[in-house]
mmCIF file of C-alpha atoms in Angstrom:
data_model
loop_
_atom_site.group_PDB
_atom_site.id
_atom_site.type_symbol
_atom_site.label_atom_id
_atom_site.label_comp_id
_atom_site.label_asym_id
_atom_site.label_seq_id
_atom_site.Cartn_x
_atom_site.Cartn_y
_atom_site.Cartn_z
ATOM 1 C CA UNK G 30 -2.791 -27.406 7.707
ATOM 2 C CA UNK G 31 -1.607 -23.857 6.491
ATOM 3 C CA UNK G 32 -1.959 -21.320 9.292
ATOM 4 C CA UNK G 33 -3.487 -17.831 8.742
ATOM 5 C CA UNK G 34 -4.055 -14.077 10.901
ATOM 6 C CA UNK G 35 -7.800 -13.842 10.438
ATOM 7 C CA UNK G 36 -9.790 -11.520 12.783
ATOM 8 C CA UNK G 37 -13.307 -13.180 13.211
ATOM 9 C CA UNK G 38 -15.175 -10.298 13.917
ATOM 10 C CA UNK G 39 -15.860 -6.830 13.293
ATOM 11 C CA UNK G 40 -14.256 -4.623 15.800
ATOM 12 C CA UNK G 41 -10.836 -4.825 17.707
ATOM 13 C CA UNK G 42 -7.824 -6.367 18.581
ATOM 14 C CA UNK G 43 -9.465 -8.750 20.165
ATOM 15 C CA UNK G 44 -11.076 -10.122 16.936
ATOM 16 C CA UNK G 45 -7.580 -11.202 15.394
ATOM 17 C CA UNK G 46 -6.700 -15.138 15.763
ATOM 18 C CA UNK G 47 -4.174 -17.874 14.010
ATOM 19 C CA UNK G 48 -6.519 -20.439 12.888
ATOM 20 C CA UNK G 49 -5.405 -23.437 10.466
ATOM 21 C CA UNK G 50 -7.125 -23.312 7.097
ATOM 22 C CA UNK G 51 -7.402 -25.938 4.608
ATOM 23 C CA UNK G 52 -5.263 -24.753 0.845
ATOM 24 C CA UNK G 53 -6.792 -23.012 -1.137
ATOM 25 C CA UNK G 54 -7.466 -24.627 -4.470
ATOM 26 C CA UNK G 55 -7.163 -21.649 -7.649
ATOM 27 C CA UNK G 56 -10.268 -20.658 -9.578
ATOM 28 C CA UNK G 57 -10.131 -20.487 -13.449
ATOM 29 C CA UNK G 58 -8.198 -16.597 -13.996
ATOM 30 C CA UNK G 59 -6.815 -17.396 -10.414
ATOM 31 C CA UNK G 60 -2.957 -18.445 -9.282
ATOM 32 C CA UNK G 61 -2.651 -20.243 -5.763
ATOM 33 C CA UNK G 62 0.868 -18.590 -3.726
ATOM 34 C CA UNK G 63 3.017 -19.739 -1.510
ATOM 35 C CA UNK G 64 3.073 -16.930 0.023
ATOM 36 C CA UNK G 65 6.885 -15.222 1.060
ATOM 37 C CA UNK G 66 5.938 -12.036 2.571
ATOM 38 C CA UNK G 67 2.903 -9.505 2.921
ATOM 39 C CA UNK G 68 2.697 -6.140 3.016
ATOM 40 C CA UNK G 69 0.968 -4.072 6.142
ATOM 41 C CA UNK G 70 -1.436 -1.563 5.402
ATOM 42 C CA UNK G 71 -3.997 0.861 7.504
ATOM 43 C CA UNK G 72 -6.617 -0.720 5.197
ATOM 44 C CA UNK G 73 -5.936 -4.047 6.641
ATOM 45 C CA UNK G 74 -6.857 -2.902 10.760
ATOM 46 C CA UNK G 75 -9.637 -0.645 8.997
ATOM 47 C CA UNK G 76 -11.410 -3.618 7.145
ATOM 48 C CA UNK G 77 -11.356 -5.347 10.555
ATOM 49 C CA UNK G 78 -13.853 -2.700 11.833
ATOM 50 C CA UNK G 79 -16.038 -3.158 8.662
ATOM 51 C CA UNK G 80 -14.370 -0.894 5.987
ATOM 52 C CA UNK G 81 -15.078 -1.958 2.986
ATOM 53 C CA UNK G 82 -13.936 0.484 -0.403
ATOM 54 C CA UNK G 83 -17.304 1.974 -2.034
ATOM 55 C CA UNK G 84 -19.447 -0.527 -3.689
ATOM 56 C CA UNK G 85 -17.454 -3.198 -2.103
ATOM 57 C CA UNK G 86 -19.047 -5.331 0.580
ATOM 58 C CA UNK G 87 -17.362 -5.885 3.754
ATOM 59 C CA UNK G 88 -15.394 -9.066 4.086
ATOM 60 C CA UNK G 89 -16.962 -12.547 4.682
ATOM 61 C CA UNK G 90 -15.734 -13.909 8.442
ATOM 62 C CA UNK G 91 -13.651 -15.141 9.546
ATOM 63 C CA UNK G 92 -11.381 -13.117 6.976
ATOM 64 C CA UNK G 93 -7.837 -13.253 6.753
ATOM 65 C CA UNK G 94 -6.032 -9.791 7.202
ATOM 66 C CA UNK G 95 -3.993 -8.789 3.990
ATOM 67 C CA UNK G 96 -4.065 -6.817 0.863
ATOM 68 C CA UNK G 97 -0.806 -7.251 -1.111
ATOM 69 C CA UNK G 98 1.488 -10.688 -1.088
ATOM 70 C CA UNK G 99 4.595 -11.907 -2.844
ATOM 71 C CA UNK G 100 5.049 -15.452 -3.266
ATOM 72 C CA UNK G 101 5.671 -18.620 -5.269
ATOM 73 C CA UNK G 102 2.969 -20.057 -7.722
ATOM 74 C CA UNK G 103 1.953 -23.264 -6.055
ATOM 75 C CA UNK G 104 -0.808 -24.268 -8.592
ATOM 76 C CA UNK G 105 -2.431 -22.791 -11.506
ATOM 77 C CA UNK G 106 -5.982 -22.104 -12.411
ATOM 78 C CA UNK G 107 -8.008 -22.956 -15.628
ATOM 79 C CA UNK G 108 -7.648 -20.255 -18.324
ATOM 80 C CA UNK G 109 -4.366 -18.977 -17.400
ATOM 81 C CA UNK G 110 -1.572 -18.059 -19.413
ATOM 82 C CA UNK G 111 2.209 -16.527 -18.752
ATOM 83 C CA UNK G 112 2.311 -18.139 -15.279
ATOM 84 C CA UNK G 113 3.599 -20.938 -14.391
ATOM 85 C CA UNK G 114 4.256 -23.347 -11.504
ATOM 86 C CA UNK G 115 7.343 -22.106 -9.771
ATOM 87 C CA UNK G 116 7.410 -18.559 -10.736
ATOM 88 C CA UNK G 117 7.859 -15.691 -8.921
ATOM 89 C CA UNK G 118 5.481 -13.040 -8.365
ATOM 90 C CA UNK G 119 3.595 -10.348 -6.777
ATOM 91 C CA UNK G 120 0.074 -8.521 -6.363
ATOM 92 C CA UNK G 121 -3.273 -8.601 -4.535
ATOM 93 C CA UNK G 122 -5.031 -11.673 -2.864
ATOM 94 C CA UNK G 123 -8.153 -12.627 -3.476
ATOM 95 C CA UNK G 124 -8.757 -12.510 0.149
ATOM 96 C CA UNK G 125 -6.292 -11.986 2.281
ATOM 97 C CA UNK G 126 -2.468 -12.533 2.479
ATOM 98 C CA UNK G 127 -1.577 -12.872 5.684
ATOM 99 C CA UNK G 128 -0.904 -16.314 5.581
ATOM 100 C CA UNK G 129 0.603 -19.203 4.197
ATOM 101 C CA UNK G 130 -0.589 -19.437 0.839
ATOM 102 C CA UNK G 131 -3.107 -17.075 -0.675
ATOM 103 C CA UNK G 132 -5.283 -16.651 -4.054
ATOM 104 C CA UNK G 133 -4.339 -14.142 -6.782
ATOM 105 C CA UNK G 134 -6.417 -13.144 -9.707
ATOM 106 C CA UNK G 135 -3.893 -12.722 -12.853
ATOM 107 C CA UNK G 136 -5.188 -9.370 -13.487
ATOM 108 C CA UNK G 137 -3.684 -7.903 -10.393
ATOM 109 C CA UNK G 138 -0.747 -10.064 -10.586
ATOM 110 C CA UNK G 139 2.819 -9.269 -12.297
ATOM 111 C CA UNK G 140 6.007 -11.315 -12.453
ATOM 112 C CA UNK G 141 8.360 -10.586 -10.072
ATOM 113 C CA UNK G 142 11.797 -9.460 -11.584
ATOM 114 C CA UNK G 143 15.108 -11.166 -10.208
ATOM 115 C CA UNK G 144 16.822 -8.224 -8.637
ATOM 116 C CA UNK G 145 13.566 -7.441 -6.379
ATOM 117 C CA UNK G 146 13.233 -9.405 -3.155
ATOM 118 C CA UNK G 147 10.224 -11.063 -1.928
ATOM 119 C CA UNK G 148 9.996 -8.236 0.901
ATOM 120 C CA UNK G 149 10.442 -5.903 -0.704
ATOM 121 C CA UNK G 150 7.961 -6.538 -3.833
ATOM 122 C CA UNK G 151 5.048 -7.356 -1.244
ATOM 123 C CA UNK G 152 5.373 -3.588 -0.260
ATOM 124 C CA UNK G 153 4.271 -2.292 -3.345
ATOM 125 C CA UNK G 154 0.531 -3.427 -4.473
ATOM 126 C CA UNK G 155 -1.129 -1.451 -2.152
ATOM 127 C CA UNK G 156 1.189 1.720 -1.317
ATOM 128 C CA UNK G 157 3.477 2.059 -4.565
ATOM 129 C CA UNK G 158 0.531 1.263 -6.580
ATOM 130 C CA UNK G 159 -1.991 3.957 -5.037
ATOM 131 C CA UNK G 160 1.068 6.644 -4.852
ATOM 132 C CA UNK G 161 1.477 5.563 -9.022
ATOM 133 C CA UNK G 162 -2.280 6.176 -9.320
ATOM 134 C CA UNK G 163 -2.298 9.310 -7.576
ATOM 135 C CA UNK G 164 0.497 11.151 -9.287
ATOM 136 C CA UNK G 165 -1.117 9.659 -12.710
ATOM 137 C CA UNK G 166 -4.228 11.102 -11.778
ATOM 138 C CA UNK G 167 -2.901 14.493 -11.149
ATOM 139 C CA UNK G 168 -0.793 15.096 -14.252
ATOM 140 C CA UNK G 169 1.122 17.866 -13.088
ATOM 141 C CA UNK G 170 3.698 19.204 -15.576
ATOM 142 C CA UNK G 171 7.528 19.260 -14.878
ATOM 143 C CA UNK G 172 8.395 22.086 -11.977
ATOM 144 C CA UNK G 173 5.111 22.057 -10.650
ATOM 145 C CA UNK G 174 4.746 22.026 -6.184
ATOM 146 C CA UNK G 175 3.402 19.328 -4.966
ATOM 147 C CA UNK G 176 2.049 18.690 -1.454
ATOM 148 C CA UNK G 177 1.359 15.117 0.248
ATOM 149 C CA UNK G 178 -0.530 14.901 2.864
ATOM 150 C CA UNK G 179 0.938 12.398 5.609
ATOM 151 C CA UNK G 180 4.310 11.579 3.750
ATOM 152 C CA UNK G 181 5.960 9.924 6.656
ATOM 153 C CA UNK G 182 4.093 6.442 5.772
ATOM 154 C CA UNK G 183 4.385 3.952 3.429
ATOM 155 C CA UNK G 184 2.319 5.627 0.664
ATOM 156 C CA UNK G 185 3.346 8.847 1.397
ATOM 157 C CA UNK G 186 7.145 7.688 0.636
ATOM 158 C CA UNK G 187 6.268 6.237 -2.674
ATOM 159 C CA UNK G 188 4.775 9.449 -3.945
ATOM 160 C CA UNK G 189 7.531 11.778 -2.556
ATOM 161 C CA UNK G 190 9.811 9.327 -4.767
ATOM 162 C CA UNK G 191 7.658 8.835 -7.603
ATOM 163 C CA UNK G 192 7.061 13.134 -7.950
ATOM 164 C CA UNK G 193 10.944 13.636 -7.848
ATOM 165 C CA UNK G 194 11.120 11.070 -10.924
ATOM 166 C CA UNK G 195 8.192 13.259 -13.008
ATOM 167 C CA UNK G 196 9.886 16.213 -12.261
ATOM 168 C CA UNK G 197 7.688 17.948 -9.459
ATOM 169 C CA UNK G 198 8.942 19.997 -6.396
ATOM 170 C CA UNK G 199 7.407 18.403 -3.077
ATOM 171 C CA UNK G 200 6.202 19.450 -0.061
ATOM 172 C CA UNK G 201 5.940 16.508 2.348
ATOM 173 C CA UNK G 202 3.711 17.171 5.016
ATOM 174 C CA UNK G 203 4.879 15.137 8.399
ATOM 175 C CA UNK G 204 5.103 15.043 12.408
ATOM 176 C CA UNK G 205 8.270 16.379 13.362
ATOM 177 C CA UNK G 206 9.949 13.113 14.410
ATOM 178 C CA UNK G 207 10.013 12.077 10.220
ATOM 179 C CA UNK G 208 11.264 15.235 9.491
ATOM 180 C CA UNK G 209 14.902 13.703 8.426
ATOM 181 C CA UNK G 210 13.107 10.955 6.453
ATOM 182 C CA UNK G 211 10.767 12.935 4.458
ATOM 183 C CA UNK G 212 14.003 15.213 3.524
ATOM 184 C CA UNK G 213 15.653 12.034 2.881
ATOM 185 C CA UNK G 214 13.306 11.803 -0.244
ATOM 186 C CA UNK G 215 14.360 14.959 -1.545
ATOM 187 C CA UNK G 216 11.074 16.743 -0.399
ATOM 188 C CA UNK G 217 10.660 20.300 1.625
ATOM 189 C CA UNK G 218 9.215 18.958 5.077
ATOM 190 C CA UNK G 219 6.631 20.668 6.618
ATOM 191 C CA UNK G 220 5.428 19.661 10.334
ATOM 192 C CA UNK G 221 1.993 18.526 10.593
ATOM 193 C CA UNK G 222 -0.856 20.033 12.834
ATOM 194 C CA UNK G 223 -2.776 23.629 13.394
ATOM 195 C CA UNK G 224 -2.293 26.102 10.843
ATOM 196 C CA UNK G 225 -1.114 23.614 8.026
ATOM 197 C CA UNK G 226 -1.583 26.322 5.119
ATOM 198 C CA UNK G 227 0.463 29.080 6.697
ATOM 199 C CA UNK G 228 3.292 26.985 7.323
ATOM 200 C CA UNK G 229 2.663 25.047 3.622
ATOM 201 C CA UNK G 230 2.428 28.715 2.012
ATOM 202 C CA UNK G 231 5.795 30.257 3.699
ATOM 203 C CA UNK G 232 7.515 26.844 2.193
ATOM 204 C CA UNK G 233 6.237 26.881 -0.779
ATOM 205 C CA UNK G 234 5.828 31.522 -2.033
ATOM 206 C CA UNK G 235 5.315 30.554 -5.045
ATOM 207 C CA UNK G 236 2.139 28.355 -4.869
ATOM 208 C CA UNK G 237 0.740 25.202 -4.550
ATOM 209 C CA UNK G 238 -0.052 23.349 -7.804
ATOM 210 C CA UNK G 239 -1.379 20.070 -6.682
ATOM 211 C CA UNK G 240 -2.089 18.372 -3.516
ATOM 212 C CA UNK G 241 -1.839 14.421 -2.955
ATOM 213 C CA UNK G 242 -3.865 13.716 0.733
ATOM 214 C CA UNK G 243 -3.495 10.569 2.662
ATOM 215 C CA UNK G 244 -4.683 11.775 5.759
ATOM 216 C CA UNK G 245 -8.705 12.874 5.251
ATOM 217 C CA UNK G 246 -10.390 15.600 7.685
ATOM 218 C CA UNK G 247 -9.995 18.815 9.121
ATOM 219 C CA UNK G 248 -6.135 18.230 7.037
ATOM 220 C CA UNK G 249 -7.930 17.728 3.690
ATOM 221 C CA UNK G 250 -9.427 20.867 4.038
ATOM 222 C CA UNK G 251 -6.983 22.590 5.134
ATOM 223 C CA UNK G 252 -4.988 21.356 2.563
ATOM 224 C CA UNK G 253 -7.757 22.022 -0.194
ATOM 225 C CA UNK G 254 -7.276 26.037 0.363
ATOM 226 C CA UNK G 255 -3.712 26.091 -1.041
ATOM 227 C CA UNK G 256 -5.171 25.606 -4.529
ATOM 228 C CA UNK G 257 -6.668 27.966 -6.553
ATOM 229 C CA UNK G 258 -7.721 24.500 -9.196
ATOM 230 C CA UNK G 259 -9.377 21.803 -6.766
ATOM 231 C CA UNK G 260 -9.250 19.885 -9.631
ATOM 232 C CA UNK G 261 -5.804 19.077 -8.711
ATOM 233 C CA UNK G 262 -6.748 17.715 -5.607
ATOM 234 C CA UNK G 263 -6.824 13.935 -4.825
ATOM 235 C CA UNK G 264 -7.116 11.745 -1.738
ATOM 236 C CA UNK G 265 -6.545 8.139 -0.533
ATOM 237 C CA UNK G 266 -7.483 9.116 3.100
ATOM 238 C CA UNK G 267 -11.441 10.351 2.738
ATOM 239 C CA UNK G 268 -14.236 9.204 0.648
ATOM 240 C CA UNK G 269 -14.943 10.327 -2.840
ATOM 241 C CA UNK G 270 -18.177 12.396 -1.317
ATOM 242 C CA UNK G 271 -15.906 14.624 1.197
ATOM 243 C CA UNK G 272 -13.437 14.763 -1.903
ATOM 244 C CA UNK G 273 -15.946 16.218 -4.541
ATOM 245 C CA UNK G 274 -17.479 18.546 -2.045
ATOM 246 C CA UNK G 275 -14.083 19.950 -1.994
ATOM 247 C CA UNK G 276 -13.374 20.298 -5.609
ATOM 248 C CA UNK G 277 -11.072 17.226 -6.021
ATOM 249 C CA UNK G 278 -11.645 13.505 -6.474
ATOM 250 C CA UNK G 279 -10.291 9.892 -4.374
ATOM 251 C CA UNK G 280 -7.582 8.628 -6.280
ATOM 252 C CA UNK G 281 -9.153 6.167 -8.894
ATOM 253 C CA UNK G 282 -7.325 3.263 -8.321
ATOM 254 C CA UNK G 283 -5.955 1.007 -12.242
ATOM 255 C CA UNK G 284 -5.561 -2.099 -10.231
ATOM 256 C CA UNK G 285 -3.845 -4.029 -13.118
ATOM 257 C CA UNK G 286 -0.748 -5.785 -13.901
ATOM 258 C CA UNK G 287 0.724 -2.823 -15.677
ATOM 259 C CA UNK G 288 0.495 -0.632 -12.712
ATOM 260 C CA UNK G 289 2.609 -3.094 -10.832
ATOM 261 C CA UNK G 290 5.095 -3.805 -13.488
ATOM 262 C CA UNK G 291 5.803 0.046 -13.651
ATOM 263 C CA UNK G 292 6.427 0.442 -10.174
ATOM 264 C CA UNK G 293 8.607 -2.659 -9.731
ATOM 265 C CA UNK G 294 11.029 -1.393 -13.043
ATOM 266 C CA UNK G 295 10.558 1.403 -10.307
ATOM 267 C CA UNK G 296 12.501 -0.650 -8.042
ATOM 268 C CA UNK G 297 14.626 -2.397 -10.265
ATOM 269 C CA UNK G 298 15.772 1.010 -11.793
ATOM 270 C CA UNK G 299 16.764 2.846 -8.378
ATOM 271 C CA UNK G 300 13.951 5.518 -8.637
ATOM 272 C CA UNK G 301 11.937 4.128 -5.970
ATOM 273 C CA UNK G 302 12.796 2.743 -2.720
ATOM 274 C CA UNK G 303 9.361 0.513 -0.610
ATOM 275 C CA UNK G 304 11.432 1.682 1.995
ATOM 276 C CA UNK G 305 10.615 -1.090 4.379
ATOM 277 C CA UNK G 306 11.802 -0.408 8.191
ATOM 278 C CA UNK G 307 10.162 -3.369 9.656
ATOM 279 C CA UNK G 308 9.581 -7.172 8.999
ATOM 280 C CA UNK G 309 7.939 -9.516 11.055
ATOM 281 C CA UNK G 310 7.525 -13.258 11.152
ATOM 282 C CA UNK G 311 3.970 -14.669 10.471
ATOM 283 C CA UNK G 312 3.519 -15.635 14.051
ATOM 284 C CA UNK G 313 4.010 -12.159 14.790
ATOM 285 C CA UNK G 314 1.993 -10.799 12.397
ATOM 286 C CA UNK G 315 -0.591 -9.262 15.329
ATOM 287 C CA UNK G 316 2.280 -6.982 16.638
ATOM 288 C CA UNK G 317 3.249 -5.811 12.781
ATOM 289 C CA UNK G 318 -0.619 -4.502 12.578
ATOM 290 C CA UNK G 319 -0.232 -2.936 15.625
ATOM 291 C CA UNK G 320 2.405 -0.584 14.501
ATOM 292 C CA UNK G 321 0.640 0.365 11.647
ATOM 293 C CA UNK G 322 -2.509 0.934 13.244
ATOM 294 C CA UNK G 323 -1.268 2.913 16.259
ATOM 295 C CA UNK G 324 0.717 5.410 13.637
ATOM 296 C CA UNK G 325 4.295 4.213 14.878
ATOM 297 C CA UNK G 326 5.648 2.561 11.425
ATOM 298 C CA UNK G 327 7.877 4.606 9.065
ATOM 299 C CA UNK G 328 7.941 3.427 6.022
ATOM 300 C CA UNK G 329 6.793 0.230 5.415
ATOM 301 C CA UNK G 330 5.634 -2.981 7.127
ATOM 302 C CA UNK G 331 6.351 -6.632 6.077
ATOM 303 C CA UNK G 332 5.468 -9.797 7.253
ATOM 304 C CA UNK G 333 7.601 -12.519 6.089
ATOM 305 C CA UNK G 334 6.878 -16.351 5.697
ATOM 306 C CA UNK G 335 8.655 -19.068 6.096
ATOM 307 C CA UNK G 336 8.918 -21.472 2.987
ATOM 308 C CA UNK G 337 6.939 -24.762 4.257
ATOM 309 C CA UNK G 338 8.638 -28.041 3.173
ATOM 310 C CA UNK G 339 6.420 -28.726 0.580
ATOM 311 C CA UNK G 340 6.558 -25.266 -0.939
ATOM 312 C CA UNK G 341 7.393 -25.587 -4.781
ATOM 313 C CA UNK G 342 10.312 -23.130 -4.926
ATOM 314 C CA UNK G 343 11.164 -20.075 -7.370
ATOM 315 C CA UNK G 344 14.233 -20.059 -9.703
ATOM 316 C CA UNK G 345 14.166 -16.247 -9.619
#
C-alpha cells in the first residue's frame, strides 16, 4: 500500500506517523499524482496544531502533512481536459502531499515545463505563489522601496527575486546569520530584532513605499510605522483582523493555474530561483518539518519520492 507522513492529532511532534493508505481514486475536476517531491512549509507544522486559513475548517484526521506536490498523473478524473496520463505537473493537493501519490484539483494545477525539475517545481505552490500574490497585491511602481519582513525563508526569497524583476528597491529584513543570502538576492539586508524601524529608516533615507510581512506581531507593527500609506501594507504571517487594524490587508491569495504558470516561466526564464537548500527522502520527511518548524531552513525544503515500480512515468 502507498505510505504517507500523517500526524493523527492535533498538537506535536508526537502526533506525526507513516501509516499505509489505500490510492486514492480522482474525483471528477480532480488528477491522481504520483507524487516526485513536496514542498515544506510553516503552514504544514501549523495545521498540525489546528490552523486552519479563515473560513477553512481544520483538517479531517488522520491528515497527511503537505501543501504543494510535483508529480506524475497516475489517473484522471471525469470532466477533465489538457491533462493526461503521464504528464508532468505541479500544484496543490487536495489533502496533503506528503506521500506517495496525492489528489490535485485542475484548478490549482499547471503543467510542468521540461527545463524545471520535479524539486524544484514542488517549491513553488505555496511560497513562489504567495510571494507572486503579494507583490501583485501591492502594485508598487518601478523604483519604489520595498521591505519584507522575514526574507531569509522560502517566501521571503521569492519576493526579494520577484521585486528585483518589477523594478523595486528591497529591503530584506533577516537574522544576521542570512545576511550574505538575502544580499545574494540583490536586496539591502537589514538584521532583525529591537528597534526594526530605526535601523529600516537609516537603510532606506528616502522612505519606505511598501512593506511585504511574513513574520506577524510586535514586527508587523513595527514594520507598519515606516509607511505613511498602510494601504501598502500586506502580510502572510498575521490574520486579516491584526492586518486591517493596522491599515493594510493579508495577502489575498489567486490560487489558480495562471499564478503557477507565471512563476514557473519564472523559473524557466532565470528571474527566479526556489532556492532549495535541503531535500529529504520520504522516510525522512519528520526531520525535513523539523527544520522548518524550529526556524533553521534557508531557503527552501523538499521532500523527494521515490518513483514506485508501478508509477506511470513522465516524458518531460
Amino acid at each position: 500500500m502507498p505510505k504517507a507522513y500523517v500526524f493523527t492529532g492535533f498538537g506535536g511532534p508526537e502526533t506525526e506517523a507513516f501509516v499505509d493508505v489505500d490510492r486514492p481514486r480522482p474525483g471528477p475536476g480532480q488528477l491522481l499524482v504520483a507524487v516526485r517531491a513536496a514542498g515544506v512549509n510553516p503552514v504544514d507544522w501549523k495545521q498540525r496544531t489546528g490552523y486552519a486559513r479563515a473560513g477553512g475548517a481544520a483538517r479531517e484526521l488522520p491528515a497527511v502533512f503537505g501543501n504543494e506536490v510535483a508529480g506524475v498523473v497516475a489517473e484522471v478524473g471525469e470532466d477533465v481536459t489538457g491533462f493526461a496520463v503521464g504528464d508532468a505537473v505541479f500544484g496543490n493537493p487536495v489533502a496533503g502531499g506528503y506521500a506517495e501519490f496525492a489528489l490535485l484539483p485542475v484548478t490549482v494545477t499547471a503543467p510542468k515545463p521540461a527545463g524545471l525539475s520535479f524539486t524544484d517545481a514542488a517549491a513553488l505552490p505555496v511560497a513562489a505563489a504567495t510571494a507572486y500574490d503579494g507583490v501583485d497585491q501591492l502594485a508598487l511602481p518601478q523604483g519604489a522601496t520595498l521591505v519584507v519582513t522575514g526574507a531569509g525563508g522560502g517566501v521571503g526569497a521569492a519576493i526579494l527575486q520577484i521585486a528585483r524583476t518589477r523594478g523595486l528597491r528591497v529591503v530584506g529584513v533577516a537574522s544576521d546569520g542570512k545576511k550574505d543570502f538575502v544580499e545574494s538576492l540583490g536586496a539591502v539586508h537589514v538584521p532583525s530584532g529591537p528597534d526594526l524601524a530605526a535601523r529600516v529608516r537609516a537603510a532606506a533615507p528616502k522612505g519606505v513605499d511598501g512593506v511585504y510581512d511574513l513574520v506577524g506581531g510586535e514586527v508587523l507593527a513595527e514594520a507598519a510605522t515606516l509607511l505613511t500609506d498602510r494601504t501598502r501594507l500586506v502580510t502572510a504571517g498575521a490574520p486579516a483582523d491584526v492586518a486591517e487594524a493596522l491599515g493594510g490587508a493579508r495577502v489575498a491569495r489567486a490560487r489558480n493555474a495562471a499564478v503557477l504558470e507565471a512563476v514557473a516561466d519564472l523559473v524557466v526564464r532565470g528571474d527566479l530561483s526556489p532556492y532549495v537548500t535541503s531535500t529529504f527522502p520520504l522516510d525522512r520527511a519528520g526531520e525535513a518539518l523539523r527544520t522548518v518548524e524550529e526556524g533553521h531552513a534557508r531557503g527552501k525544503t523538499v521532500i523527494v519520492v521515490e518513483a514506485a515500480p508501478t508509477d506511470t512515468e513522465a516524458t518531460v
